[in-house]
Amino acid sequence: MNIVYFALAAVVIPVVFFMLTWAVVTAYRLLFPEEPAPPQKDPVVVRRVAAARGEYVPVGAREIREDQRQYFSEQTLASYTYAYGESDGFPEKWHQDLLRRRN
């Protein structure tokens, strides 16, 4: 019977410890969220300002990905011109085609 209690304790104690640790860390992060960095500290802005001054800036794959993410988030959505005029939502022909093709 002692081996059963030892095995149970060996499994339960670490699980309870990690669950309590997770709960405390989650509560702390909810009560005290991280403060967002000011825009002047954003790495994308820092690299952009340094490049505008003509300084060399070391970049890696992460920086290139962040620059692309920033670039694409600033782009406006393309406007579409349809053959039948302006669109005000889901085209009626598409809706009829969808109803015709559904199972």
mmCIF file of N, CA, C and O in Angstrom:
data_model
loop_
_atom_site.group_PDB
_atom_site.id
_atom_site.type_symbol
_atom_site.label_atom_id
_atom_site.label_comp_id
_atom_site.label_asym_id
_atom_site.label_seq_id
_atom_site.Cartn_x
_atom_site.Cartn_y
_atom_site.Cartn_z
ATOM 1 N N MET A 1 0.815 -1.186 0.000
ATOM 2 C CA MET A 1 0.000 0.000 0.000
ATOM 3 C C MET A 1 0.866 1.261 0.000
ATOM 4 O O MET A 1 0.460 2.276 -0.527
ATOM 5 N N ASN A 2 2.062 1.159 0.600
ATOM 6 C CA ASN A 2 2.929 2.333 0.658
ATOM 7 C C ASN A 2 3.410 2.743 -0.724
ATOM 8 O O ASN A 2 3.584 3.928 -0.980
ATOM 9 N N ILE A 3 3.656 1.785 -1.591
ATOM 10 C CA ILE A 3 4.127 2.110 -2.940
ATOM 11 C C ILE A 3 3.044 2.830 -3.733
ATOM 12 O O ILE A 3 3.329 3.694 -4.548
ATOM 13 N N VAL A 4 1.767 2.497 -3.488
ATOM 14 C CA VAL A 4 0.656 3.149 -4.175
ATOM 15 C C VAL A 4 0.580 4.604 -3.751
ATOM 16 O O VAL A 4 0.416 5.503 -4.586
ATOM 17 N N TYR A 5 0.705 4.865 -2.471
ATOM 18 C CA TYR A 5 0.671 6.242 -1.981
ATOM 19 C C TYR A 5 1.872 7.037 -2.510
ATOM 20 O O TYR A 5 1.742 8.209 -2.850
ATOM 21 N N PHE A 6 3.015 6.404 -2.552
ATOM 22 C CA PHE A 6 4.205 7.074 -3.070
ATOM 23 C C PHE A 6 4.035 7.403 -4.558
ATOM 24 O O PHE A 6 4.367 8.507 -5.007
ATOM 25 N N ALA A 7 3.515 6.468 -5.343
ATOM 26 C CA ALA A 7 3.296 6.711 -6.771
ATOM 27 C C ALA A 7 2.247 7.801 -6.980
ATOM 28 O O ALA A 7 2.406 8.670 -7.852
ATOM 29 N N LEU A 8 1.188 7.768 -6.180
ATOM 30 C CA LEU A 8 0.154 8.789 -6.275
ATOM 31 C C LEU A 8 0.722 10.163 -5.933
ATOM 32 O O LEU A 8 0.465 11.146 -6.635
ATOM 33 N N ALA A 9 1.518 10.231 -4.891
ATOM 34 C CA ALA A 9 2.133 11.500 -4.494
ATOM 35 C C ALA A 9 3.133 11.967 -5.548
ATOM 36 O O ALA A 9 3.245 13.165 -5.823
ATOM 37 N N ALA A 10 3.862 11.040 -6.155
ATOM 38 C CA ALA A 10 4.849 11.408 -7.172
ATOM 39 C C ALA A 10 4.177 11.993 -8.412
ATOM 40 O O ALA A 10 4.796 12.766 -9.136
ATOM 41 N N VAL A 11 2.931 11.631 -8.650
ATOM 42 C CA VAL A 11 2.214 12.162 -9.806
ATOM 43 C C VAL A 11 1.426 13.419 -9.435
ATOM 44 O O VAL A 11 1.432 14.410 -10.156
ATOM 45 N N VAL A 12 0.755 13.395 -8.310
ATOM 46 C CA VAL A 12 -0.156 14.469 -7.936
ATOM 47 C C VAL A 12 0.594 15.730 -7.517
ATOM 48 O O VAL A 12 0.214 16.840 -7.916
ATOM 49 N N ILE A 13 1.659 15.600 -6.736
ATOM 50 C CA ILE A 13 2.364 16.779 -6.214
ATOM 51 C C ILE A 13 2.938 17.642 -7.340
ATOM 52 O O ILE A 13 2.720 18.856 -7.338
ATOM 53 N N PRO A 14 3.629 17.103 -8.337
ATOM 54 C CA PRO A 14 4.103 17.980 -9.427
ATOM 55 C C PRO A 14 2.968 18.612 -10.234
ATOM 56 O O PRO A 14 3.049 19.775 -10.622
ATOM 57 N N VAL A 15 1.896 17.866 -10.465
ATOM 58 C CA VAL A 15 0.770 18.406 -11.222
ATOM 59 C C VAL A 15 0.141 19.571 -10.465
ATOM 60 O O VAL A 15 -0.132 20.634 -11.040
ATOM 61 N N VAL A 16 -0.078 19.408 -9.185
ATOM 62 C CA VAL A 16 -0.659 20.475 -8.368
ATOM 63 C C VAL A 16 0.290 21.665 -8.313
ATOM 64 O O VAL A 16 -0.140 22.819 -8.411
ATOM 65 N N PHE A 17 1.582 21.422 -8.182
ATOM 66 C CA PHE A 17 2.556 22.507 -8.148
ATOM 67 C C PHE A 17 2.519 23.323 -9.436
ATOM 68 O O PHE A 17 2.467 24.552 -9.409
ATOM 69 N N PHE A 18 2.515 22.650 -10.597
ATOM 70 C CA PHE A 18 2.497 23.369 -11.871
ATOM 71 C C PHE A 18 1.166 24.076 -12.102
ATOM 72 O O PHE A 18 1.134 25.168 -12.669
ATOM 73 N N MET A 19 0.067 23.487 -11.655
ATOM 74 C CA MET A 19 -1.220 24.160 -11.789
ATOM 75 C C MET A 19 -1.285 25.416 -10.935
ATOM 76 O O MET A 19 -1.787 26.454 -11.372
ATOM 77 N N LEU A 20 -0.778 25.346 -9.707
ATOM 78 C CA LEU A 20 -0.759 26.526 -8.856
ATOM 79 C C LEU A 20 0.173 27.602 -9.421
ATOM 80 O O LEU A 20 -0.158 28.794 -9.394
ATOM 81 N N THR A 21 1.313 27.184 -9.931
ATOM 82 C CA THR A 21 2.234 28.143 -10.538
ATOM 83 C C THR A 21 1.580 28.823 -11.730
ATOM 84 O O THR A 21 1.656 30.048 -11.885
ATOM 85 N N TRP A 22 0.910 28.046 -12.573
ATOM 86 C CA TRP A 22 0.222 28.612 -13.728
ATOM 87 C C TRP A 22 -0.867 29.586 -13.291
ATOM 88 O O TRP A 22 -1.011 30.665 -13.870
ATOM 89 N N ALA A 23 -1.630 29.238 -12.267
ATOM 90 C CA ALA A 23 -2.707 30.102 -11.792
ATOM 91 C C ALA A 23 -2.153 31.417 -11.238
ATOM 92 O O ALA A 23 -2.692 32.488 -11.504
ATOM 93 N N VAL A 24 -1.065 31.347 -10.475
ATOM 94 C CA VAL A 24 -0.480 32.564 -9.905
ATOM 95 C C VAL A 24 0.083 33.456 -11.008
ATOM 96 O O VAL A 24 -0.139 34.677 -11.009
ATOM 97 N N VAL A 25 0.798 32.883 -11.949
ATOM 98 C CA VAL A 25 1.374 33.679 -13.044
ATOM 99 C C VAL A 25 0.277 34.289 -13.900
ATOM 100 O O VAL A 25 0.357 35.465 -14.281
ATOM 101 N N THR A 26 -0.777 33.538 -14.190
ATOM 102 C CA THR A 26 -1.879 34.063 -14.985
ATOM 103 C C THR A 26 -2.588 35.199 -14.257
ATOM 104 O O THR A 26 -2.897 36.236 -14.852
ATOM 105 N N ALA A 27 -2.835 35.032 -12.962
ATOM 106 C CA ALA A 27 -3.475 36.089 -12.184
ATOM 107 C C ALA A 27 -2.588 37.338 -12.149
ATOM 108 O O ALA A 27 -3.084 38.463 -12.283
ATOM 109 N N TYR A 28 -1.292 37.153 -11.988
ATOM 110 C CA TYR A 28 -0.373 38.296 -11.968
ATOM 111 C C TYR A 28 -0.393 39.042 -13.305
ATOM 112 O O TYR A 28 -0.428 40.269 -13.333
ATOM 113 N N ARG A 29 -0.387 38.292 -14.406
ATOM 114 C CA ARG A 29 -0.378 38.933 -15.727
ATOM 115 C C ARG A 29 -1.703 39.621 -16.012
ATOM 116 O O ARG A 29 -1.743 40.606 -16.748
ATOM 117 N N LEU A 30 -2.804 39.121 -15.466
ATOM 118 C CA LEU A 30 -4.093 39.786 -15.646
ATOM 119 C C LEU A 30 -4.191 41.050 -14.798
ATOM 120 O O LEU A 30 -4.742 42.061 -15.229
ATOM 121 N N LEU A 31 -3.678 40.990 -13.575
ATOM 122 C CA LEU A 31 -3.760 42.140 -12.681
ATOM 123 C C LEU A 31 -2.740 43.221 -13.021
ATOM 124 O O LEU A 31 -3.002 44.408 -12.827
ATOM 125 N N PHE A 32 -1.571 42.831 -13.505
ATOM 126 C CA PHE A 32 -0.508 43.780 -13.828
ATOM 127 C C PHE A 32 -0.031 43.534 -15.257
ATOM 128 O O PHE A 32 1.034 42.959 -15.476
ATOM 129 N N PRO A 33 -0.808 43.987 -16.267
ATOM 130 C CA PRO A 33 -0.402 43.731 -17.653
ATOM 131 C C PRO A 33 0.837 44.530 -18.030
ATOM 132 O O PRO A 33 1.158 45.540 -17.402
ATOM 133 N N GLU A 34 1.523 44.057 -19.058
ATOM 134 C CA GLU A 34 2.710 44.760 -19.532
ATOM 135 C C GLU A 34 2.310 46.099 -20.128
ATOM 136 O O GLU A 34 1.288 46.215 -20.784
ATOM 137 N N GLU A 35 3.136 47.089 -19.899
ATOM 138 C CA GLU A 35 2.898 48.390 -20.499
ATOM 139 C C GLU A 35 3.415 48.353 -21.929
ATOM 140 O O GLU A 35 4.517 47.874 -22.182
ATOM 141 N N PRO A 36 2.629 48.855 -22.883
ATOM 142 C CA PRO A 36 3.122 48.854 -24.261
ATOM 143 C C PRO A 36 4.293 49.823 -24.412
ATOM 144 O O PRO A 36 4.344 50.861 -23.767
ATOM 145 N N ALA A 37 5.221 49.453 -25.254
ATOM 146 C CA ALA A 37 6.385 50.300 -25.490
ATOM 147 C C ALA A 37 5.952 51.529 -26.278
ATOM 148 O O ALA A 37 5.069 51.457 -27.126
ATOM 149 N N PRO A 38 6.567 52.670 -26.000
ATOM 150 C CA PRO A 38 6.229 53.858 -26.780
ATOM 151 C C PRO A 38 6.644 53.665 -28.236
ATOM 152 O O PRO A 38 7.555 52.893 -28.530
ATOM 153 N N PRO A 39 5.980 54.364 -29.156
ATOM 154 C CA PRO A 39 6.295 54.164 -30.581
ATOM 155 C C PRO A 39 7.760 54.445 -30.923
ATOM 156 O O PRO A 39 8.292 53.857 -31.851
ATOM 157 N N GLN A 40 8.423 55.318 -30.175
ATOM 158 C CA GLN A 40 9.822 55.620 -30.473
ATOM 159 C C GLN A 40 10.721 54.440 -30.164
ATOM 160 O O GLN A 40 11.825 54.344 -30.673
ATOM 161 N N LYS A 41 10.283 53.518 -29.341
ATOM 162 C CA LYS A 41 11.080 52.348 -28.974
ATOM 163 C C LYS A 41 10.784 51.136 -29.848
ATOM 164 O O LYS A 41 11.423 50.110 -29.716
ATOM 165 N N ASP A 42 9.791 51.251 -30.731
ATOM 166 C CA ASP A 42 9.445 50.146 -31.612
ATOM 167 C C ASP A 42 10.615 49.882 -32.549
ATOM 168 O O ASP A 42 11.123 50.803 -33.196
ATOM 169 N N PRO A 43 11.086 48.631 -32.641
ATOM 170 C CA PRO A 43 12.252 48.346 -33.485
ATOM 171 C C PRO A 43 12.065 48.738 -34.942
ATOM 172 O O PRO A 43 13.007 49.158 -35.609
ATOM 173 N N VAL A 44 10.843 48.623 -35.453
ATOM 174 C CA VAL A 44 10.588 48.997 -36.840
ATOM 175 C C VAL A 44 10.810 50.492 -37.020
ATOM 176 O O VAL A 44 11.453 50.941 -37.969
ATOM 177 N N VAL A 45 10.315 51.282 -36.069
ATOM 178 C CA VAL A 45 10.475 52.742 -36.151
ATOM 179 C C VAL A 45 11.936 53.119 -35.972
ATOM 180 O O VAL A 45 12.448 53.998 -36.675
ATOM 181 N N VAL A 46 12.626 52.469 -35.056
ATOM 182 C CA VAL A 46 14.050 52.768 -34.826
ATOM 183 C C VAL A 46 14.856 52.493 -36.093
ATOM 184 O O VAL A 46 15.699 53.311 -36.493
ATOM 185 N N ARG A 47 14.601 51.364 -36.761
ATOM 186 C CA ARG A 47 15.323 51.053 -38.000
ATOM 187 C C ARG A 47 14.967 52.025 -39.111
ATOM 188 O O ARG A 47 15.818 52.433 -39.894
ATOM 189 N N ARG A 48 13.698 52.414 -39.180
ATOM 190 C CA ARG A 48 13.267 53.345 -40.222
ATOM 191 C C ARG A 48 13.931 54.713 -40.038
ATOM 192 O O ARG A 48 14.372 55.330 -41.012
ATOM 193 N N VAL A 49 14.009 55.193 -38.797
ATOM 194 C CA VAL A 49 14.652 56.487 -38.519
ATOM 195 C C VAL A 49 16.144 56.406 -38.811
ATOM 196 O O VAL A 49 16.727 57.319 -39.407
ATOM 197 N N ALA A 50 16.783 55.311 -38.400
ATOM 198 C CA ALA A 50 18.217 55.160 -38.651
ATOM 199 C C ALA A 50 18.498 55.075 -40.145
ATOM 200 O O ALA A 50 19.478 55.652 -40.624
ATOM 201 N N ALA A 51 17.648 54.403 -40.895
ATOM 202 C CA ALA A 51 17.840 54.311 -42.340
ATOM 203 C C ALA A 51 17.634 55.672 -42.994
ATOM 204 O O ALA A 51 18.329 56.013 -43.955
ATOM 205 N N ALA A 52 16.691 56.460 -42.481
ATOM 206 C CA ALA A 52 16.469 57.795 -43.037
ATOM 207 C C ALA A 52 17.673 58.703 -42.790
ATOM 208 O O ALA A 52 17.952 59.595 -43.587
ATOM 209 N N ARG A 53 18.389 58.493 -41.679
ATOM 210 C CA ARG A 53 19.590 59.283 -41.386
ATOM 211 C C ARG A 53 20.803 58.770 -42.153
ATOM 212 O O ARG A 53 21.860 59.371 -42.113
ATOM 213 N N GLY A 54 20.655 57.638 -42.826
ATOM 214 C CA GLY A 54 21.756 57.090 -43.608
ATOM 215 C C GLY A 54 22.677 56.189 -42.816
ATOM 216 O O GLY A 54 23.770 55.860 -43.275
ATOM 217 N N GLU A 55 22.259 55.765 -41.645
ATOM 218 C CA GLU A 55 23.074 54.881 -40.821
ATOM 219 C C GLU A 55 22.853 53.435 -41.251
ATOM 220 O O GLU A 55 21.794 53.068 -41.753
ATOM 221 N N TYR A 56 23.875 52.639 -41.046
ATOM 222 C CA TYR A 56 23.749 51.215 -41.311
ATOM 223 C C TYR A 56 23.069 50.559 -40.129
ATOM 224 O O TYR A 56 23.401 50.831 -38.975
ATOM 225 N N VAL A 57 22.124 49.675 -40.430
ATOM 226 C CA VAL A 57 21.361 49.006 -39.383
ATOM 227 C C VAL A 57 21.444 47.505 -39.631
ATOM 228 O O VAL A 57 21.080 47.025 -40.697
ATOM 229 N N PRO A 58 21.958 46.734 -38.661
ATOM 230 C CA PRO A 58 21.996 45.287 -38.852
ATOM 231 C C PRO A 58 20.581 44.709 -38.777
ATOM 232 O O PRO A 58 19.792 45.085 -37.915
ATOM 233 N N VAL A 59 20.271 43.824 -39.704
ATOM 234 C CA VAL A 59 18.954 43.195 -39.714
ATOM 235 C C VAL A 59 19.101 41.691 -39.864
ATOM 236 O O VAL A 59 20.103 41.201 -40.380
ATOM 237 N N GLY A 60 18.114 41.001 -39.398
ATOM 238 C CA GLY A 60 18.059 39.551 -39.530
ATOM 239 C C GLY A 60 16.691 39.157 -40.049
ATOM 240 O O GLY A 60 15.880 40.007 -40.440
ATOM 241 N N ALA A 61 16.415 37.894 -40.041
ATOM 242 C CA ALA A 61 15.139 37.396 -40.555
ATOM 243 C C ALA A 61 13.980 37.938 -39.734
ATOM 244 O O ALA A 61 12.924 38.291 -40.282
ATOM 245 N N ARG A 62 14.130 38.028 -38.428
ATOM 246 C CA ARG A 62 13.058 38.531 -37.567
ATOM 247 C C ARG A 62 12.741 39.993 -37.890
ATOM 248 O O ARG A 62 11.582 40.384 -37.967
ATOM 249 N N GLU A 63 13.775 40.805 -38.105
ATOM 250 C CA GLU A 63 13.562 42.216 -38.412
ATOM 251 C C GLU A 63 12.879 42.384 -39.766
ATOM 252 O O GLU A 63 12.007 43.238 -39.932
ATOM 253 N N ILE A 64 13.284 41.586 -40.735
ATOM 254 C CA ILE A 64 12.655 41.656 -42.060
ATOM 255 C C ILE A 64 11.182 41.279 -41.957
ATOM 256 O O ILE A 64 10.315 41.938 -42.533
ATOM 257 N N ARG A 65 10.887 40.241 -41.186
ATOM 258 C CA ARG A 65 9.496 39.815 -41.020
ATOM 259 C C ARG A 65 8.678 40.909 -40.312
ATOM 260 O O ARG A 65 7.545 41.189 -40.702
ATOM 261 N N GLU A 66 9.245 41.541 -39.301
ATOM 262 C CA GLU A 66 8.539 42.621 -38.606
ATOM 263 C C GLU A 66 8.317 43.817 -39.529
ATOM 264 O O GLU A 66 7.261 44.443 -39.495
ATOM 265 N N ASP A 67 9.309 44.144 -40.349
ATOM 266 C CA ASP A 67 9.149 45.248 -41.297
ATOM 267 C C ASP A 67 8.047 44.936 -42.301
ATOM 268 O O ASP A 67 7.236 45.810 -42.633
ATOM 269 N N GLN A 68 7.999 43.703 -42.784
ATOM 270 C CA GLN A 68 6.948 43.326 -43.721
ATOM 271 C C GLN A 68 5.578 43.352 -43.060
ATOM 272 O O GLN A 68 4.603 43.806 -43.656
ATOM 273 N N ARG A 69 5.504 42.879 -41.825
ATOM 274 C CA ARG A 69 4.227 42.901 -41.106
ATOM 275 C C ARG A 69 3.751 44.340 -40.921
ATOM 276 O O ARG A 69 2.575 44.647 -41.113
ATOM 277 N N GLN A 70 4.665 45.236 -40.577
ATOM 278 C CA GLN A 70 4.322 46.650 -40.412
ATOM 279 C C GLN A 70 3.891 47.252 -41.745
ATOM 280 O O GLN A 70 2.907 47.981 -41.824
ATOM 281 N N TYR A 71 4.616 46.921 -42.819
ATOM 282 C CA TYR A 71 4.300 47.459 -44.141
ATOM 283 C C TYR A 71 2.918 47.023 -44.598
ATOM 284 O O TYR A 71 2.120 47.828 -45.074
ATOM 285 N N PHE A 72 2.613 45.733 -44.453
ATOM 286 C CA PHE A 72 1.327 45.237 -44.924
ATOM 287 C C PHE A 72 0.176 45.696 -44.037
ATOM 288 O O PHE A 72 -0.952 45.800 -44.496
ATOM 289 N N SER A 73 0.436 45.979 -42.768
ATOM 290 C CA SER A 73 -0.643 46.476 -41.911
ATOM 291 C C SER A 73 -0.972 47.923 -42.230
ATOM 292 O O SER A 73 -2.080 48.381 -41.978
ATOM 293 N N GLU A 74 -0.015 48.669 -42.804
ATOM 294 C CA GLU A 74 -0.253 50.066 -43.160
ATOM 295 C C GLU A 74 -0.921 50.211 -44.522
ATOM 296 O O GLU A 74 -1.455 51.264 -44.834
ATOM 297 N N GLN A 75 -0.863 49.179 -45.349
ATOM 298 C CA GLN A 75 -1.429 49.264 -46.689
ATOM 299 C C GLN A 75 -2.952 49.301 -46.618
ATOM 300 O O GLN A 75 -3.569 48.623 -45.814
ATOM 301 N N THR A 76 -3.542 50.112 -47.460
ATOM 302 C CA THR A 76 -5.000 50.164 -47.523
ATOM 303 C C THR A 76 -5.498 49.012 -48.383
ATOM 304 O O THR A 76 -4.782 48.508 -49.240
ATOM 305 N N LEU A 77 -6.712 48.634 -48.149
ATOM 306 C CA LEU A 77 -7.299 47.560 -48.932
ATOM 307 C C LEU A 77 -7.542 48.041 -50.358
ATOM 308 O O LEU A 77 -7.933 49.185 -50.590
ATOM 309 N N ALA A 78 -7.307 47.172 -51.303
ATOM 310 C CA ALA A 78 -7.504 47.524 -52.706
ATOM 311 C C ALA A 78 -8.990 47.671 -52.990
ATOM 312 O O ALA A 78 -9.819 46.931 -52.469
ATOM 313 N N SER A 79 -9.305 48.650 -53.825
ATOM 314 C CA SER A 79 -10.700 48.809 -54.211
ATOM 315 C C SER A 79 -10.941 47.957 -55.457
ATOM 316 O O SER A 79 -10.102 47.897 -56.349
ATOM 317 N N TYR A 80 -12.061 47.316 -55.492
ATOM 318 C CA TYR A 80 -12.392 46.430 -56.595
ATOM 319 C C TYR A 80 -13.450 47.080 -57.472
ATOM 320 O O TYR A 80 -14.390 47.699 -56.993
ATOM 321 N N THR A 81 -13.289 46.929 -58.756
ATOM 322 C CA THR A 81 -14.287 47.379 -59.712
ATOM 323 C C THR A 81 -14.834 46.140 -60.405
ATOM 324 O O THR A 81 -14.090 45.386 -61.023
ATOM 325 N N TYR A 82 -16.125 45.936 -60.256
ATOM 326 C CA TYR A 82 -16.756 44.754 -60.824
ATOM 327 C C TYR A 82 -17.303 45.068 -62.212
ATOM 328 O O TYR A 82 -17.569 46.226 -62.545
ATOM 329 N N ALA A 83 -17.494 44.050 -63.014
ATOM 330 C CA ALA A 83 -17.989 44.236 -64.379
ATOM 331 C C ALA A 83 -19.402 44.809 -64.387
ATOM 332 O O ALA A 83 -19.787 45.503 -65.319
ATOM 333 N N TYR A 84 -20.171 44.539 -63.337
ATOM 334 C CA TYR A 84 -21.564 44.991 -63.293
ATOM 335 C C TYR A 84 -21.735 46.247 -62.446
ATOM 336 O O TYR A 84 -22.824 46.570 -62.032
ATOM 337 N N GLY A 85 -20.648 46.966 -62.148
ATOM 338 C CA GLY A 85 -20.754 48.199 -61.371
ATOM 339 C C GLY A 85 -20.220 48.006 -59.961
ATOM 340 O O GLY A 85 -19.497 47.063 -59.662
ATOM 341 N N GLU A 86 -20.568 48.931 -59.097
ATOM 342 C CA GLU A 86 -20.100 48.903 -57.715
ATOM 343 C C GLU A 86 -20.773 47.778 -56.932
ATOM 344 O O GLU A 86 -21.919 47.415 -57.207
ATOM 345 N N SER A 87 -20.056 47.274 -55.955
ATOM 346 C CA SER A 87 -20.588 46.196 -55.129
ATOM 347 C C SER A 87 -21.063 46.774 -53.804
ATOM 348 O O SER A 87 -20.401 47.604 -53.192
ATOM 349 N N ASP A 88 -22.211 46.340 -53.368
ATOM 350 C CA ASP A 88 -22.714 46.743 -52.057
ATOM 351 C C ASP A 88 -22.912 45.504 -51.198
ATOM 352 O O ASP A 88 -23.883 45.367 -50.483
ATOM 353 N N GLY A 89 -21.954 44.593 -51.283
ATOM 354 C CA GLY A 89 -22.019 43.382 -50.478
ATOM 355 C C GLY A 89 -21.832 42.151 -51.339
ATOM 356 O O GLY A 89 -21.172 42.174 -52.367
ATOM 357 N N PHE A 90 -22.450 41.079 -50.933
ATOM 358 C CA PHE A 90 -22.362 39.797 -51.621
ATOM 359 C C PHE A 90 -23.182 39.884 -52.910
ATOM 360 O O PHE A 90 -24.387 40.141 -52.857
ATOM 361 N N PRO A 91 -22.571 39.698 -54.082
ATOM 362 C CA PRO A 91 -23.329 39.828 -55.341
ATOM 363 C C PRO A 91 -24.471 38.827 -55.421
ATOM 364 O O PRO A 91 -24.356 37.681 -54.991
ATOM 365 N N GLU A 92 -25.570 39.280 -55.987
ATOM 366 C CA GLU A 92 -26.767 38.445 -56.080
ATOM 367 C C GLU A 92 -26.525 37.214 -56.943
ATOM 368 O O GLU A 92 -27.007 36.125 -56.627
ATOM 369 N N LYS A 93 -25.734 37.348 -58.009
ATOM 370 C CA LYS A 93 -25.441 36.193 -58.859
ATOM 371 C C LYS A 93 -24.674 35.127 -58.076
ATOM 372 O O LYS A 93 -24.882 33.936 -58.276
ATOM 373 N N TRP A 94 -23.761 35.555 -57.200
ATOM 374 C CA TRP A 94 -23.015 34.596 -56.379
ATOM 375 C C TRP A 94 -23.957 33.885 -55.416
ATOM 376 O O TRP A 94 -23.829 32.700 -55.161
ATOM 377 N N HIS A 95 -24.891 34.641 -54.854
ATOM 378 C CA HIS A 95 -25.828 34.053 -53.910
ATOM 379 C C HIS A 95 -26.710 33.014 -54.615
ATOM 380 O O HIS A 95 -26.950 31.921 -54.083
ATOM 381 N N GLN A 96 -27.185 33.346 -55.809
ATOM 382 C CA GLN A 96 -27.997 32.382 -56.572
ATOM 383 C C GLN A 96 -27.188 31.157 -56.939
ATOM 384 O O GLN A 96 -27.675 30.025 -56.860
ATOM 385 N N ASP A 97 -25.925 31.369 -57.325
ATOM 386 C CA ASP A 97 -25.060 30.242 -57.675
ATOM 387 C C ASP A 97 -24.800 29.364 -56.446
ATOM 388 O O ASP A 97 -24.776 28.142 -56.539
ATOM 389 N N LEU A 98 -24.612 29.991 -55.305
ATOM 390 C CA LEU A 98 -24.393 29.244 -54.065
ATOM 391 C C LEU A 98 -25.616 28.402 -53.722
ATOM 392 O O LEU A 98 -25.497 27.231 -53.348
ATOM 393 N N LEU A 99 -26.788 28.980 -53.848
ATOM 394 C CA LEU A 99 -28.020 28.224 -53.565
ATOM 395 C C LEU A 99 -28.188 27.072 -54.545
ATOM 396 O O LEU A 99 -28.671 25.996 -54.184
ATOM 397 N N ARG A 100 -27.814 27.288 -55.796
ATOM 398 C CA ARG A 100 -27.952 26.252 -56.811
ATOM 399 C C ARG A 100 -26.982 25.099 -56.563
ATOM 400 O O ARG A 100 -27.310 23.932 -56.784
ATOM 401 N N ARG A 101 -25.783 25.391 -56.060
ATOM 402 C CA ARG A 101 -24.748 24.360 -55.905
ATOM 403 C C ARG A 101 -24.745 23.663 -54.549
ATOM 404 O O ARG A 101 -24.026 22.702 -54.352
ATOM 405 N N ARG A 102 -25.484 24.158 -53.581
ATOM 406 C CA ARG A 102 -25.422 23.560 -52.242
ATOM 407 C C ARG A 102 -25.921 22.127 -52.245
ATOM 408 O O ARG A 102 -26.691 21.718 -53.103
ATOM 409 N N ASN A 103 -25.459 21.379 -51.263
ATOM 410 C CA ASN A 103 -25.845 19.962 -51.171
ATOM 411 C C ASN A 103 -27.199 19.822 -50.526
ATOM 412 O O ASN A 103 -27.569 20.452 -49.644
#
